XYZ file of C-alpha atoms in Angstrom:
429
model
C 145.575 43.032 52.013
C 145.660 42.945 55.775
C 142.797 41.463 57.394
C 140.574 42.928 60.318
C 141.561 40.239 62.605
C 145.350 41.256 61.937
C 144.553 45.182 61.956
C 142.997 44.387 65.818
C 146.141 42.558 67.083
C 148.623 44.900 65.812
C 146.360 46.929 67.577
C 146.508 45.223 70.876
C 150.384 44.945 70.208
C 151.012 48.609 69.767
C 149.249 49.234 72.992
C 150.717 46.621 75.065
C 154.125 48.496 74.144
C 153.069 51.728 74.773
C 151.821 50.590 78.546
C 154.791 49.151 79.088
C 156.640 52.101 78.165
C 154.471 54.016 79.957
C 154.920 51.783 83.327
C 158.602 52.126 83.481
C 158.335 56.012 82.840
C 155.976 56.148 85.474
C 157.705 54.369 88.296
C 160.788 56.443 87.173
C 159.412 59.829 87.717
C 156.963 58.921 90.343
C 159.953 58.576 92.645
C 161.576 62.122 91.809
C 157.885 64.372 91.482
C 155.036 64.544 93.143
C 151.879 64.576 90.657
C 149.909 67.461 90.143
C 146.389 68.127 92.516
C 143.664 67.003 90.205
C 140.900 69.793 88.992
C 137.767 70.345 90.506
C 135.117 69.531 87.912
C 132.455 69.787 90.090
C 129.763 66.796 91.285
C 128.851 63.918 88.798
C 125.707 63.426 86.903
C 122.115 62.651 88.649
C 121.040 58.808 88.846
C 118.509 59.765 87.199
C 120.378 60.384 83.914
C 119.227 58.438 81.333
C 123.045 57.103 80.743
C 123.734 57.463 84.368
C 125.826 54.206 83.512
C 127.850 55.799 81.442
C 127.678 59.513 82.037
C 129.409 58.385 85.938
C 132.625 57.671 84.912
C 133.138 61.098 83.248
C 134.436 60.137 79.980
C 132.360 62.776 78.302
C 132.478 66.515 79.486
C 131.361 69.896 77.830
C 132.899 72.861 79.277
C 131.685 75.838 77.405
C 133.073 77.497 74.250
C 136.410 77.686 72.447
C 138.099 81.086 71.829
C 135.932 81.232 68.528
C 132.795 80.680 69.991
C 132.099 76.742 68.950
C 130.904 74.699 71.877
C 133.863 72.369 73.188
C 133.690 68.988 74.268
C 136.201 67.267 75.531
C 136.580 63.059 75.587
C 139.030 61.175 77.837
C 140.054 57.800 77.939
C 141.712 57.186 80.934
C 137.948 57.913 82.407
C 137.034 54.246 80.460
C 136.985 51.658 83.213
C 137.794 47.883 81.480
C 135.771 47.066 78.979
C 133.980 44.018 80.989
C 132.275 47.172 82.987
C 131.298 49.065 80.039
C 128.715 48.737 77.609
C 130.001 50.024 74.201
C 126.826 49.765 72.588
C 125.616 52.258 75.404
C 128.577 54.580 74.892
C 128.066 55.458 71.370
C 124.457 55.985 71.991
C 125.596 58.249 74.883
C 127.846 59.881 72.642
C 125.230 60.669 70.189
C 122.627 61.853 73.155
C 125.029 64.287 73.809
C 125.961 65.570 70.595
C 122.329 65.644 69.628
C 122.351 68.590 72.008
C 125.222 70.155 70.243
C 125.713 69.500 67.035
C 123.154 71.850 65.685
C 126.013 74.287 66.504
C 129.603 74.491 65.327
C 131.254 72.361 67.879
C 134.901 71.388 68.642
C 135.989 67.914 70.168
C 139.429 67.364 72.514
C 140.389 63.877 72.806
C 142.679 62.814 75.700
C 143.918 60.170 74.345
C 146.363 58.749 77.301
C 144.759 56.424 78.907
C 143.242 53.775 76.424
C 144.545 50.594 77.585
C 144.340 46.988 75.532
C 142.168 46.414 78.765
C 139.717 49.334 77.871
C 139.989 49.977 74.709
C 136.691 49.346 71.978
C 137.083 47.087 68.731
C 138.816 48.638 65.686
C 134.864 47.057 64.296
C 133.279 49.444 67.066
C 135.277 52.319 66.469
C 134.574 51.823 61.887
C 130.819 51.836 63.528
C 130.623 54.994 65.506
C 132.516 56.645 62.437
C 129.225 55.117 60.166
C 126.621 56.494 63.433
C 128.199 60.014 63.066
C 126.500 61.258 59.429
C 126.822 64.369 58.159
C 125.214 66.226 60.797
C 127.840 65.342 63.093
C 130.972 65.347 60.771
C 129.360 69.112 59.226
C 129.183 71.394 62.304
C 132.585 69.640 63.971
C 135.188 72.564 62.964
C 138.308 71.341 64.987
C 139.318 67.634 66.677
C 142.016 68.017 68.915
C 143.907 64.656 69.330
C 146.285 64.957 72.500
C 149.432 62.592 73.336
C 149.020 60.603 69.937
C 150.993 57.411 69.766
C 151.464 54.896 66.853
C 148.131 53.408 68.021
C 146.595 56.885 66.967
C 148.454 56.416 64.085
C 147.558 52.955 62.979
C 143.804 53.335 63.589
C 143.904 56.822 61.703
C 145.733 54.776 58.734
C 143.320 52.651 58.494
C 140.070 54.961 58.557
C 141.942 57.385 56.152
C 140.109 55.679 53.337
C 136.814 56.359 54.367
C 137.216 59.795 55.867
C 136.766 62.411 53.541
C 139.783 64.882 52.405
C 137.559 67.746 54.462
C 137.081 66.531 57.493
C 140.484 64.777 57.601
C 141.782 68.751 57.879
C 139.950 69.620 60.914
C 142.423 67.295 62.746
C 145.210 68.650 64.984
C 147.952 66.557 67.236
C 148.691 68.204 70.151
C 151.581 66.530 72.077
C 151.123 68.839 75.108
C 148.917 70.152 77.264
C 150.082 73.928 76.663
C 149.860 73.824 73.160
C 146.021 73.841 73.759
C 146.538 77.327 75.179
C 146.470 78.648 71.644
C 143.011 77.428 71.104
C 141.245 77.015 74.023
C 140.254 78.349 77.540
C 142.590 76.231 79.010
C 141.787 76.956 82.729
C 137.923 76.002 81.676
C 139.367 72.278 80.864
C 138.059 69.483 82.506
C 141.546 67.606 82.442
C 141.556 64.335 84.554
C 144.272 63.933 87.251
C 146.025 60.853 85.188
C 146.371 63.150 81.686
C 148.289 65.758 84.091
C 150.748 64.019 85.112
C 151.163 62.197 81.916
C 152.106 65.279 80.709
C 154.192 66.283 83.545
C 156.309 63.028 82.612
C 156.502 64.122 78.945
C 157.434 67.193 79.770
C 160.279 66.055 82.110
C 161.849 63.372 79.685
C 161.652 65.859 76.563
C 165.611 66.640 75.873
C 166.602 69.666 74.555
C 162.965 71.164 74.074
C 161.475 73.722 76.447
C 161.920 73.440 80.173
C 159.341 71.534 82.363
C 158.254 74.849 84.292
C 157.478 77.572 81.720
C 157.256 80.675 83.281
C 154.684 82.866 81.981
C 155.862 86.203 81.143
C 154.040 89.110 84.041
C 150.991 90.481 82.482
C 150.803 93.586 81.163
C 148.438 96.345 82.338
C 145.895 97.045 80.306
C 145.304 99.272 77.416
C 143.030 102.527 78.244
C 140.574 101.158 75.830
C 140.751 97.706 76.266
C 137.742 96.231 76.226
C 138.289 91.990 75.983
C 139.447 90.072 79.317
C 138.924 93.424 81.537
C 136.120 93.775 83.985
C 133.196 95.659 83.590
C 133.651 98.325 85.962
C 137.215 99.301 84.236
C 135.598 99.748 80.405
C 132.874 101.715 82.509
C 135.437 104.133 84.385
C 137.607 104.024 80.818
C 134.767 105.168 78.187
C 133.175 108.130 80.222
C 130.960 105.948 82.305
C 129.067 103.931 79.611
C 126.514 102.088 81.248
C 126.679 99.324 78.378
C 130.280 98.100 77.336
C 130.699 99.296 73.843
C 131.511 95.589 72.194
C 127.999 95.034 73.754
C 126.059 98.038 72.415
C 127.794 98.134 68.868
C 126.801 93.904 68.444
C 123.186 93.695 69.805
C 122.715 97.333 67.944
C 123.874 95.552 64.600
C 122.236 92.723 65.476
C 118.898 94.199 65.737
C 119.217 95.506 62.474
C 120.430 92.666 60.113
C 120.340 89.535 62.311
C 117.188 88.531 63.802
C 115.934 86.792 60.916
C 118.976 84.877 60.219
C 118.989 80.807 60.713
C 121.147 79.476 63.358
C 122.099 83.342 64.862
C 124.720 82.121 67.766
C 124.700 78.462 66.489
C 127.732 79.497 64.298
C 131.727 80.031 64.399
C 132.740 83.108 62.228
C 137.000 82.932 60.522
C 139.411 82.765 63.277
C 141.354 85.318 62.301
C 138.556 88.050 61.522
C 137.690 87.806 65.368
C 141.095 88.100 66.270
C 141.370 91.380 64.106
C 138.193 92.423 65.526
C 139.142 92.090 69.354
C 142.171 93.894 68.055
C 140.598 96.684 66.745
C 138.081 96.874 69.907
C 141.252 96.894 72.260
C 143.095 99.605 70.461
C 140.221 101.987 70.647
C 139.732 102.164 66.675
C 136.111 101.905 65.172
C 134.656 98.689 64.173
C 132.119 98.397 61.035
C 130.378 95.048 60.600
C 129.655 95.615 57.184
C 133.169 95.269 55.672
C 133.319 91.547 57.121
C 130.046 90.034 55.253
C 129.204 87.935 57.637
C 126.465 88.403 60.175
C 127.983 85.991 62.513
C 131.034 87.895 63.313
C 129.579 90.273 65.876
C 127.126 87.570 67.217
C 130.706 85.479 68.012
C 132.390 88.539 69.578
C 129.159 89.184 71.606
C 129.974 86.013 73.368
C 133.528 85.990 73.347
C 133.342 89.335 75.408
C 131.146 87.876 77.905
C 133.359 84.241 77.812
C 136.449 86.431 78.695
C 135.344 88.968 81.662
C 137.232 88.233 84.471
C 134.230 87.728 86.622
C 130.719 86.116 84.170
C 128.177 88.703 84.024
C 125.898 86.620 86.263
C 128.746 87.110 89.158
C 130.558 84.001 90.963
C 128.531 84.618 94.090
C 125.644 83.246 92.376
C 127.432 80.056 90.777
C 126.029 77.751 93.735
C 122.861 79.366 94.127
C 121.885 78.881 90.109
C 122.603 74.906 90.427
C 119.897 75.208 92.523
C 117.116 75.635 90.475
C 117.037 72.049 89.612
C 115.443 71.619 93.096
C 113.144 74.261 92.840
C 109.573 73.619 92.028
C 108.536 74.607 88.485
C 105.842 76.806 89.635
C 108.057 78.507 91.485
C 111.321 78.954 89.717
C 110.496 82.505 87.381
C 110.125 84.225 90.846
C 113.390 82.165 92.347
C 114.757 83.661 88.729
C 113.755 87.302 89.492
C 114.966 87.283 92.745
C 118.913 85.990 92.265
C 118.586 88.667 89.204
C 117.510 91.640 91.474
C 120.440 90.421 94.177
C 123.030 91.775 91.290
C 124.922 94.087 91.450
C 123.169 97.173 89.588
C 125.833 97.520 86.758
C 125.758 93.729 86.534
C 121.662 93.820 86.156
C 121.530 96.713 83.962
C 123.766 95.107 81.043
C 122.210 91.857 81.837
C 118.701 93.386 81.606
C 119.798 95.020 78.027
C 121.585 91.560 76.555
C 118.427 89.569 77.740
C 115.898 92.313 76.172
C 117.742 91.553 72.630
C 117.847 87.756 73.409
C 113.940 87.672 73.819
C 113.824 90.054 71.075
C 115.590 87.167 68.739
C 113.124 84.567 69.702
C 110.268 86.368 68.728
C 111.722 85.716 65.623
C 112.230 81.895 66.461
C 110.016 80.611 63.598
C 112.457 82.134 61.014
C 115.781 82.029 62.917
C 115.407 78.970 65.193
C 116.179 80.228 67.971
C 114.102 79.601 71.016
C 114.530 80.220 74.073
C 116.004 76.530 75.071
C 118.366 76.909 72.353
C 119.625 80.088 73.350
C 119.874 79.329 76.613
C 122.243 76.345 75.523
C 123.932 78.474 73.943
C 124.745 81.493 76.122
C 124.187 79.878 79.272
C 128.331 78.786 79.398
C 129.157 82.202 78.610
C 126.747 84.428 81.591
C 127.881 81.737 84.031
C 130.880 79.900 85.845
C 132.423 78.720 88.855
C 135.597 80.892 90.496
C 137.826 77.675 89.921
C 138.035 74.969 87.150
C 135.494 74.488 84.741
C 132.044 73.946 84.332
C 130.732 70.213 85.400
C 128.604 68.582 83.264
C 126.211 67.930 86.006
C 125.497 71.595 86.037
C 124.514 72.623 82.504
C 121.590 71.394 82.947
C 120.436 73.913 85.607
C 122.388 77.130 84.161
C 120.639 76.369 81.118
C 117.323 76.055 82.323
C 118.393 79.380 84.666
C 119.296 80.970 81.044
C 116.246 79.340 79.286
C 113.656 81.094 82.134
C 115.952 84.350 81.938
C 114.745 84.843 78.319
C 111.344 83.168 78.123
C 110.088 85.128 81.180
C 112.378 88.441 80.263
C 109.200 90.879 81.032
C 107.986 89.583 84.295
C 112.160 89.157 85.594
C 113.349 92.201 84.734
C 109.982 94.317 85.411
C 111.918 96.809 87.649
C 114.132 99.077 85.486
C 114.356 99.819 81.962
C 117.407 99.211 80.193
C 119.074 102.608 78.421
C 117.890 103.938 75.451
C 115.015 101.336 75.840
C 111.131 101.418 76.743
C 110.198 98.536 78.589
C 107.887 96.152 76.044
């Protein structure tokens, strides 16, 4: 049997090859393409982070929710500086402060795996022990691991962990050898996808043979259905359903919500079948009626309530206010529900109106919190993504922390906010 010892040099050899291959492709097309402009992910993570020397170098990001609603976070190892300037004792316990924050949820994980150097990389002994950290919490909730530009050093390490990874969670495991097969799955324009896994995949991409050409043109989008109601902006389901103040998808899921999902553990914590919320959004788009009791499953309409707000064109919360929200963090505590009320009442009044009925129902659910679990802080972590982004790139780490605490207020201090007008159909509490 082989021993560890020989396991960690074939290791080391694998990757030695695999930078050398990657050297030679990398002069080689560095000469014929300029790389790709990097994203804009936004400003790092306060000193004041209790893993400030570890959050910095951005190897950890979470950027909001997958097309099925489970949060998505996204690791990458060319962000791993050499392994003399990294603690990896401190990054697993980072890893695990962040998950803790997560994994209460269904979550999904996207691992950039270009990038992990023999200079950089952790021990195949470190690696068996973060697998041991992660119990079932962890492994549970995780419904899909993306694994992106495998190698045979992928390979080799997942040969050898095979044994000890159960048959289950062994199927939640997808290789994805480029970046646009993520387009399937994921938001891609909300990735946080480092400058170096780019053009990685630019160089891929130019020395495939025979495959699909570098530059993919996307196909001109179509116009939109009459009664489309997913990825269209408020104002058009408004002008398209007889000037309904409250988007249908929103009124038919909070209504049905009210009635059979308040007391229900975890409401929003959890992912409902892909392809149920696929024929869902379907059915919504084509204008046909939707009934929530022929799926079983209370979490269906609580994951299309988000997806609809995840995929208007502009978040409900308006990009005007992106920069403003970060702000709170500065903002005195005494004095941040009144900073709250005012960026609310600067809306615009369709934008406050369905925001004022979605956050009546959300303060609605944690009055319920002792059966359900939801309180405010845990809503807020989990809508706060999905009411609020930047016009360009994706969320930054650095500013979750304020959007949810922006969220978190929103809910907890829903009478005294939105004390001005009464939603529809509603009498003010």
């Amino acid at each position: 049997m082989i021993s560890a010892a020989d396991l960690e040099r074939l290791a080391e050899i694998e990757l030695k090859e695999e930078e050398e291959v990657e050297e030679g492709e990398r002069q080689s097309y560095s000469a014929e393409r300029p790389a790709p402009t990097p994203p804009q992910s936004g400003v790092g993570p306060d000193p004041s982070h209790p893993y400030y020397d570890v959050a910095r170098h951005g190897i950890l990001q979470v950027t909001g929710d997958d097309h099925y609603g489970r949060k998505l976070i996204i690791f990458s190892s060319c962000c791993m500086p050499p392994s003399y300037q990294l603690n990896h004792h401190r990054l697993l316990e980072y890893l695990k402060y962040t998950l803790d924050q997560y994994v209460e949820m269904d979550y999904t994980v996207v691992y950039f795996h270009y990038g992990l150097k023999s200079s950089n990389k952790p021990s195949l002994k470190w690696l068996q022990e973060a697998y041991n950290e992660f119990g079932r919490k962890y492994k549970k909730n995780l419904k899909a691991l993306y694994v992106v530009h495998p190698t045979n050093f992928i390979r080799i390490v997942w040969n050898i962990f095979k044994p000890f990874i159960s048959h289950k969670f062994g199927k939640k495991l997808t290789y994805v050898n480029y970046l646009a097969e993520l387009r399937g799955h994921l938001d891609y324009e909300q990735l946080v996808i480092p400058a170096d896994v780019l053009r990685h995949d630019e160089r891929l991409r130019a020395a495939q043979k025979g495959g699909p050409p570098l530059l993919v043109k996307s196909p001109p989008p179509r116009p939109p259905l009459p009664t489309q109601q997913f990825g269209v902006s408020l104002q058009y389901i408004r002008e398209k359903n007889r000037d309904a103040i409250i988007p249908p998808v929103v009124f038919q899921t909070v209504s049905y919500l009210k009635e059979n999902g308040l007391k229900t553990e975890g409401i929003f914590r959890r992912s409902a079948r892909v392809q149920t919320i696929k024929d869902v959004q379907k059915l919504y788009n084509l204008g046909k009626p939707v009934s929530f009791e022929l799926y079983g499953d209370i979490h269906v309409p609580a994951v299309i309530l988000k997806t609809f707000l995840r995929e208007l064109p502009e978040p409900l919360l308006t990009f005007p206010l992106y920069s403003q929200v970060l702000d709170i963090i500065g903002v005195e505590s005494s004095l941040r529900v009144s900073t709250c009320q005012r960026l609310v009442q600067s809306l615009p009044e369709h934008n406050f109106i369905v925001l004022k009925y979605l956050l009546s129902f959300l303060h609605m659910v944690t009055q319920e919190s002792i059966v359900n679990k939801m309180s405010p802080s845990n809503l807020a972590c989990v809508f706060g993504v999905n009411l609020l982004w930047p016009p360009r790139g994706a969320v930054a780490m650095s500013a979750l922390a304020p959007i949810n605490i922006f969220t978190e207020i929103l809910v907890e201090h829903y009478d005294s906010i939105f004390n001005s007008r009464c939603p529809p159909g509603q009498v003010t509490p």
